[in-house]
Short mmCIF file of C-alpha atoms in Angstrom, two decimals:
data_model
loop_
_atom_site.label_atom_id
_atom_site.label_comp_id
_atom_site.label_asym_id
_atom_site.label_seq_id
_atom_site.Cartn_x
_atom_site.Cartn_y
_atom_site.Cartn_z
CA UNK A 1 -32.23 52.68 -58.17
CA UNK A 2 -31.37 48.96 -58.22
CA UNK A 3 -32.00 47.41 -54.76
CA UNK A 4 -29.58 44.97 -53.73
CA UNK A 5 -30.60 41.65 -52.66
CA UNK A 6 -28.62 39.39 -50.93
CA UNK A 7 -29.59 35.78 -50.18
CA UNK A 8 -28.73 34.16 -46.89
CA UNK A 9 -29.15 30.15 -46.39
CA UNK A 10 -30.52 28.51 -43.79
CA UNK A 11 -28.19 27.45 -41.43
CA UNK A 12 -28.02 23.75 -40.87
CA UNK A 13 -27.93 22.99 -36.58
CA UNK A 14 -24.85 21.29 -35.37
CA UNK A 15 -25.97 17.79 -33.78
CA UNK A 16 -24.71 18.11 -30.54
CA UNK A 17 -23.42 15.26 -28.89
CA UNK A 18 -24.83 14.00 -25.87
CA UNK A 19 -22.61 13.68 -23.10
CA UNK A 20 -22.30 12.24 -19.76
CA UNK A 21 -19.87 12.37 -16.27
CA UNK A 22 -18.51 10.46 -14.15
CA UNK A 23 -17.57 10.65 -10.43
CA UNK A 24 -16.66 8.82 -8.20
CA UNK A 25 -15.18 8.97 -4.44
CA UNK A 26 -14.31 5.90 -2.45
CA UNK A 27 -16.69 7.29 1.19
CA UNK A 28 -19.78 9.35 1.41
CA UNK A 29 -17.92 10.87 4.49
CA UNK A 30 -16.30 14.28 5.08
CA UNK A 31 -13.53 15.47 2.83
CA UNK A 32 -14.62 12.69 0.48
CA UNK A 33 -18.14 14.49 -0.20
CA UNK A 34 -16.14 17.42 -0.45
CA UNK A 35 -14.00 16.08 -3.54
CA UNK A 36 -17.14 14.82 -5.21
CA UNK A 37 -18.65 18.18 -5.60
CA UNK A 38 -15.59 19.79 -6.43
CA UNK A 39 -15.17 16.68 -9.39
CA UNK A 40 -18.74 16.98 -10.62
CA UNK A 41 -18.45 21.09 -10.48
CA UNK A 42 -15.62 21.13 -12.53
CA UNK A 43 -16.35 18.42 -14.99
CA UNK A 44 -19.77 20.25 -15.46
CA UNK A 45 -17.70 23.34 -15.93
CA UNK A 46 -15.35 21.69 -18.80
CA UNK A 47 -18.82 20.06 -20.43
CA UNK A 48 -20.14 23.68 -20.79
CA UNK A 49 -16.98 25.32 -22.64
CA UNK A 50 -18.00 23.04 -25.51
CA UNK A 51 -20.93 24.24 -27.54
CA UNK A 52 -21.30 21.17 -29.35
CA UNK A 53 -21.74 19.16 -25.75
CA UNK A 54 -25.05 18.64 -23.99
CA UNK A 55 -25.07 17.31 -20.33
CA UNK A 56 -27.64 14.38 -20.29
CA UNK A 57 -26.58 12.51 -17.21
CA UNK A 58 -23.82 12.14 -14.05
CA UNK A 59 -23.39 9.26 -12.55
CA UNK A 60 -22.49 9.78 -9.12
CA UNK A 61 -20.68 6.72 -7.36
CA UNK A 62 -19.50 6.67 -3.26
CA UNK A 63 -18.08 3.54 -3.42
CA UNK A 64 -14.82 1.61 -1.96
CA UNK A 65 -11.95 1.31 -4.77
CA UNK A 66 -11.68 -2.54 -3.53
CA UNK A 67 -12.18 -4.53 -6.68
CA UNK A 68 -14.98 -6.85 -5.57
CA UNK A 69 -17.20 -3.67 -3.81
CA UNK A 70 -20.08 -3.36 -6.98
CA UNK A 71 -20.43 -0.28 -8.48
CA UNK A 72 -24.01 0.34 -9.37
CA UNK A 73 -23.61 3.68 -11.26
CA UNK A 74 -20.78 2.44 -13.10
CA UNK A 75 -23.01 -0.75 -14.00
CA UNK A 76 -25.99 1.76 -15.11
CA UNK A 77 -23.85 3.89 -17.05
CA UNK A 78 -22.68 0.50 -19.59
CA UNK A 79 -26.26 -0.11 -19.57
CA UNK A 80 -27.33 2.73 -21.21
CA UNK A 81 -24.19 3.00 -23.27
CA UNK A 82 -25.58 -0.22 -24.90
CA UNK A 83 -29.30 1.76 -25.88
CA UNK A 84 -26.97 4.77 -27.15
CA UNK A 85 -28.17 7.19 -24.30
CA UNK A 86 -24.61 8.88 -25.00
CA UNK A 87 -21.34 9.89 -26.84
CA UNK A 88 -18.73 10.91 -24.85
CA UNK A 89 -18.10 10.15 -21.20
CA UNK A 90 -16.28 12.75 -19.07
CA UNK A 91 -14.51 11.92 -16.44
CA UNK A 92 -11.80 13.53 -13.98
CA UNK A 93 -9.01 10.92 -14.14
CA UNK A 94 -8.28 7.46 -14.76
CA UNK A 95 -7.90 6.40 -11.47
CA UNK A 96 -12.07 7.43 -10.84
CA UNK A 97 -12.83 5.68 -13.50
CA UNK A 98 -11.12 2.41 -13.00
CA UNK A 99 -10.27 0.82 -9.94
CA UNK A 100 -7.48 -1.04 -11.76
CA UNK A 101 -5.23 -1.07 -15.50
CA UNK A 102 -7.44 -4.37 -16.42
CA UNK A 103 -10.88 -2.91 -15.69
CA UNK A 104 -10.24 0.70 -16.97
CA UNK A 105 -9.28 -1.30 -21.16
CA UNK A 106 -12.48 -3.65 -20.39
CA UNK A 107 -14.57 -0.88 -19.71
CA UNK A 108 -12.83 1.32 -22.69
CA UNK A 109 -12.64 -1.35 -25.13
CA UNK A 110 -16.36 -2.12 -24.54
CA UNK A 111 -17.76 1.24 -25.02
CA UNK A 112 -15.31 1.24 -28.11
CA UNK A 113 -17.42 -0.82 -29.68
CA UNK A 114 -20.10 1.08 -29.19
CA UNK A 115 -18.29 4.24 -30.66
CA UNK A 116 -18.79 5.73 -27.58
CA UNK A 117 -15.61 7.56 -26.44
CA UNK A 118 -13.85 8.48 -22.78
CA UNK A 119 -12.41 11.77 -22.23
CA UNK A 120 -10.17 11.95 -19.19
CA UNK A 121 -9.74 15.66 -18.33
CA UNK A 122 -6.55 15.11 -15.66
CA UNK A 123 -4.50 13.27 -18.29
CA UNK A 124 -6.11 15.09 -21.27
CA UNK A 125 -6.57 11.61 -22.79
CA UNK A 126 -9.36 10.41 -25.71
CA UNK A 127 -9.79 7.70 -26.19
CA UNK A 128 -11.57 7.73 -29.58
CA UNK A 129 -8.36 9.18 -30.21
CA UNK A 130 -5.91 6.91 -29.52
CA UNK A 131 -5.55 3.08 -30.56
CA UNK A 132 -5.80 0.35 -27.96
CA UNK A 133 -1.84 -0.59 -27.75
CA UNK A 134 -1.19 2.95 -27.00
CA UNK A 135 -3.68 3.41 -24.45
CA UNK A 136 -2.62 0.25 -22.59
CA UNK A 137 1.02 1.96 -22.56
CA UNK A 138 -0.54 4.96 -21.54
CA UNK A 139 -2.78 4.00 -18.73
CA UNK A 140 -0.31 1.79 -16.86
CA UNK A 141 2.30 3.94 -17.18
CA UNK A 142 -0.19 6.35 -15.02
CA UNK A 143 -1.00 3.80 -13.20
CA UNK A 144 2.36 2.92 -11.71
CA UNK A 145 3.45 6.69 -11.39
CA UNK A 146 0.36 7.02 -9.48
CA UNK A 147 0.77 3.68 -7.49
CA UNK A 148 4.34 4.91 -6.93
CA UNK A 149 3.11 8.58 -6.00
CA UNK A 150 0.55 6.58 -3.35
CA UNK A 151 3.23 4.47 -2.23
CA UNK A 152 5.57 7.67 -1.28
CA UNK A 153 2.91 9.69 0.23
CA UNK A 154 1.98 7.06 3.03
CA UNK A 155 5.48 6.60 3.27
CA UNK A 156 5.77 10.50 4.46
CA UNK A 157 2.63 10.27 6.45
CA UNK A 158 3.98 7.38 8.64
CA UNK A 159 7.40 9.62 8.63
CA UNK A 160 5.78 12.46 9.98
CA UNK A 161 3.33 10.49 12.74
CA UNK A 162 6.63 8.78 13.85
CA UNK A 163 8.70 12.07 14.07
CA UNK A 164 6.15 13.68 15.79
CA UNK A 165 5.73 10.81 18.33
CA UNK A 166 2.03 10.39 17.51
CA UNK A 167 2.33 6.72 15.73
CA UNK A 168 0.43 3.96 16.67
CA UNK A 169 3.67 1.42 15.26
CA UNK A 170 5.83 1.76 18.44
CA UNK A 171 2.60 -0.24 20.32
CA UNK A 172 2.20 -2.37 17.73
CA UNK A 173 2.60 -5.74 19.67
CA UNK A 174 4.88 -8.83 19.11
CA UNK A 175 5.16 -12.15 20.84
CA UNK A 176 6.14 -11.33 24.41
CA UNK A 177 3.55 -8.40 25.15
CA UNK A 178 -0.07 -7.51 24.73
CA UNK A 179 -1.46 -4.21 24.42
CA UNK A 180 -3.81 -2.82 27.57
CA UNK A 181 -6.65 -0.54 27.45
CA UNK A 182 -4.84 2.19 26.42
CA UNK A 183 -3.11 0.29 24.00
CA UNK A 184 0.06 0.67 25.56
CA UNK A 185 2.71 -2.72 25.64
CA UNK A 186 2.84 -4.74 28.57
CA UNK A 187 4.52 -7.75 29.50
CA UNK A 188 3.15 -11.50 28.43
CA UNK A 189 5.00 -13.57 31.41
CA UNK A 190 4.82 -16.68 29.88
CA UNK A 191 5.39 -16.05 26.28
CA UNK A 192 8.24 -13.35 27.74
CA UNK A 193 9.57 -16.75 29.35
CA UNK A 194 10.29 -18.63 26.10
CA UNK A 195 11.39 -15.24 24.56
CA UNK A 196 14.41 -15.31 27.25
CA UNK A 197 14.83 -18.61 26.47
CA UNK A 198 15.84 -18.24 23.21
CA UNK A 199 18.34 -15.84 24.52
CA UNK A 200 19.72 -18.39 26.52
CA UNK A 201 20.22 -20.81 24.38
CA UNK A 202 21.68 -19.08 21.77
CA UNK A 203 24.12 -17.31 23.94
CA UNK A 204 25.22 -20.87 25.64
CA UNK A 205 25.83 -22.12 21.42
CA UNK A 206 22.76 -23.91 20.29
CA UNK A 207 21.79 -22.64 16.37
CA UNK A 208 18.59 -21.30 15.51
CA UNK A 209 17.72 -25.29 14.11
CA UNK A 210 18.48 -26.53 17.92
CA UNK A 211 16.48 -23.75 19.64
CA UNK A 212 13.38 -24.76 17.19
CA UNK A 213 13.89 -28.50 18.43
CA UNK A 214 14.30 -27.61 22.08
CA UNK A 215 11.40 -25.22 22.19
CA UNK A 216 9.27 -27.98 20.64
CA UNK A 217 10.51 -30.98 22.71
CA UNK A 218 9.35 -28.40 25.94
CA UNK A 219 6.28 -28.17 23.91
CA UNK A 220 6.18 -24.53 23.52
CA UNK A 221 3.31 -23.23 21.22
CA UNK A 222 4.80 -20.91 18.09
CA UNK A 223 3.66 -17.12 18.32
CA UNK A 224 0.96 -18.03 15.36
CA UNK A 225 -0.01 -20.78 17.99
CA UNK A 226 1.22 -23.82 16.06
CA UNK A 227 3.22 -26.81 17.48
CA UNK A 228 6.18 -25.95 15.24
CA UNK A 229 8.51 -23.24 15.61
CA UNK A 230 9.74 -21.61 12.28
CA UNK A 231 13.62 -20.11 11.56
CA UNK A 232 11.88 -16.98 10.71
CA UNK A 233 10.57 -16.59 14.10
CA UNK A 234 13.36 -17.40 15.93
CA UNK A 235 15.13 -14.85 13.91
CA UNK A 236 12.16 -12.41 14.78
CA UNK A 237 12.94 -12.51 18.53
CA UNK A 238 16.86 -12.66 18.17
CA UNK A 239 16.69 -9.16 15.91
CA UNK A 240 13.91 -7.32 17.76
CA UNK A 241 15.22 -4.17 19.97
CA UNK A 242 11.63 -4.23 21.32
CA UNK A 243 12.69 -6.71 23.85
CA UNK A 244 15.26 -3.95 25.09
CA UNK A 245 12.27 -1.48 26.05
CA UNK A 246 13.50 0.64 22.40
CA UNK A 247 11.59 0.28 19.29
CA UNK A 248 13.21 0.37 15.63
CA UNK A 249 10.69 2.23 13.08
CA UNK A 250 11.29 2.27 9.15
CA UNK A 251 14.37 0.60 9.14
CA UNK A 252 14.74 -1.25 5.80
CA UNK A 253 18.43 -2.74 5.99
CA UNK A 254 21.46 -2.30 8.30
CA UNK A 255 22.64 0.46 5.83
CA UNK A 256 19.59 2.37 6.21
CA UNK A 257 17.94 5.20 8.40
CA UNK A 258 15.66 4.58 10.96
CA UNK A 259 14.04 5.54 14.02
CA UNK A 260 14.72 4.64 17.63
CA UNK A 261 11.96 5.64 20.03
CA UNK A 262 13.70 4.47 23.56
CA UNK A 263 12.27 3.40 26.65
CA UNK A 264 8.62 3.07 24.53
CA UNK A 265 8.13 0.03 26.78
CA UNK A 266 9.05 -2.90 29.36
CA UNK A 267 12.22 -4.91 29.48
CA UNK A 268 12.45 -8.44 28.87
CA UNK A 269 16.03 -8.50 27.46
CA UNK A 270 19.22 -6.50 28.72
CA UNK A 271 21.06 -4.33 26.24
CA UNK A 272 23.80 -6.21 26.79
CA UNK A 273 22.27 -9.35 25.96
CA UNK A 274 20.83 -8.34 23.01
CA UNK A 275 23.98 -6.96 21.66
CA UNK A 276 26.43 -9.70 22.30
CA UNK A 277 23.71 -11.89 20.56
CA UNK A 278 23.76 -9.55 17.64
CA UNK A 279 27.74 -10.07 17.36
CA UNK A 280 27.15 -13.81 18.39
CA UNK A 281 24.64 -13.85 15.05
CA UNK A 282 27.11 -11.80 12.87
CA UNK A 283 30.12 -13.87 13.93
CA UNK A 284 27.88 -16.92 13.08
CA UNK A 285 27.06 -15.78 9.84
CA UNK A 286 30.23 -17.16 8.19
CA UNK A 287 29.93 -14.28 5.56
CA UNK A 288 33.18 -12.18 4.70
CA UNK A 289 32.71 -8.91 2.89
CA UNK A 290 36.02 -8.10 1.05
CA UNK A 291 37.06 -4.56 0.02
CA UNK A 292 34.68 -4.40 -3.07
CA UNK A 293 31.72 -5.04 -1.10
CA UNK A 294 31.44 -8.98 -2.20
CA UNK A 295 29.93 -11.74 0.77
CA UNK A 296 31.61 -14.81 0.54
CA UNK A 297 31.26 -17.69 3.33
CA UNK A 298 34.50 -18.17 5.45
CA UNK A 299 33.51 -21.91 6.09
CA UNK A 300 34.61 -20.92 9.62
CA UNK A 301 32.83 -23.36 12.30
CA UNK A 302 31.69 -21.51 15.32
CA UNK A 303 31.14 -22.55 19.00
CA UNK A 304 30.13 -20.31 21.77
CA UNK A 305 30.00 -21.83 25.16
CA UNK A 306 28.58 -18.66 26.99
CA UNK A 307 25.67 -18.05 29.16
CA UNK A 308 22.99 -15.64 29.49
CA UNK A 309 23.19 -14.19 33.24
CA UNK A 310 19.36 -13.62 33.43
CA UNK A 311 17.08 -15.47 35.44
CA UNK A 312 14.46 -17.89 33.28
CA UNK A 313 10.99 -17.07 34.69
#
């Protein structure tokens, strides 16, 4: 009986490629520690799933994303990109592995060069896959989603501290207070002197360019200390419903909502006061809003001859 033969060749080894992570967490405190393991465990996870990989390094940063804070992993891993240590570099997201658009296409561009590609496993991005004008679209499009995302999650973290009274920004102090030991707001006499002042003079008629003349020919010092006053911070004191003993929080415009912690802190101004100098202000304004929601200037001169009926300390 014939005996079959059959021939089998020799398999030929896949070259794996040699890869390498990146992480990266701005603290080496708490919760921060806690991401970095999670980031490393599941990047090491994803390296694993392909056969073809081989883990050869991690470079493990705990550094600030401030842009002039060094990075000394980051720095060792280019280094050794250069003497072809590695292939592919893994990392969890673009964010970790830039601290901004212009330093993530350096960084890419450079390792580019060196045919070394990035693989971002949030975005599910590679680059050795995509061409440079692309991944500039790409990454700042991410970028500004996530500086946007950022941007609306402090937003609902200062929400909720304020809602639930535990915010620091009612304290937060303004020319006419200090804070005391307990950070609470308490009267500055002498600066709460001027602020009444102002009151006073623009409720007898003076404009905010006489007040700034008057409080410099009495030789009052600005609240950033300077001999000049500026409009700005006239307008600062006129607006503020601090000076009432209530504090405004996250209001944007007059059209928007807001806020109002009362009795958060010491009188210097009357209610009263304050709101006849807001009407006094909007009066003053000389701006007409007609039915379709368009400011024009009346060209209407004003005088007011009243007087504030508070006592000037």
């Amino acid at each position: 009986m014939e005996k079959k033969v059959e021939i089998i060749p020799a398999s030929i080894p896949k070259v794996q490629k040699k890869v390498v992570i990146y992480a990266r967490v701005s603290t080496a405190h708490g919760e921060q520690l806690e991401s970095l393991f999670a980031q490393i465990s599941g990047l090491t996870r994803y390296v694993s799933m392909v056969s073809s990989w081989r883990l050869v390094d991690i470079y493990i940063e705990t550094q600030s994303a401030k842009a002039k804070s060094p990075r000394k992993e980051f720095a060792r891993m280019l280094k050794d990109a250069e003497s072809k240590s590695f292939d592919i570099v893994v990392t969890k997201n673009i964010s970790r592995f830039g601290r901004d658009t212009v330093e993530v296409l350096e960084s890419l561009r450079e390792l580019r060069k060196l045919n070394i590609r990035v693989l971002f496993e949030q975005e599910n991005l590679d680059s050795g896959e995509i061409d440079n004008e692309l991944m500039i679209s790409i990454i700042e499009s991410i970028a500004q989603a996530e500086n946007e995302s950022r941007s609306e999650n402090i937003k609902w973290g200062i929400q909720k501290s304020v809602a639930s009274g535990k915010s620091n920004l009612m304290n937060r102090k303004c020319y006419g207070y200090d804070n005391d030991e307990n950070g609470d707001l308490v009267i500055n006499e002498e600066q709460a002197a001027v602020v009444k002042r102002v009151f006073n003079f623009y409720m007898g008629g003076m404009s905010v360019v006489g007040i700034i003349r008057k409080l410099q020919e009495l030789g009052f010092k600005s609240p950033t200390g300077k001999g000049r006053w500026s409009k700005g911070s006239i307008d600062n004191i006129l607006t503020n419903r601090k000076y009432t003993g209530d504090v405004e929080l996250l209001k944007e415009d007059e059209n928007s909502g807001y806020y109002l912690v009362e009795d958060n802190n010491p009188v210097i101004i009357s209610e009263e006061i304050f709101n006849a100098v807001q009407k006094l202000r909007k009066d003053r304004s000389n701006v007409v809003i007609d039915e379709y929601g368009n400011k024009t200037r009346s060209h209407k001169k004003y005088s007011s001859k009243k007087s504030a009926e508070f006592n000037e300390k």
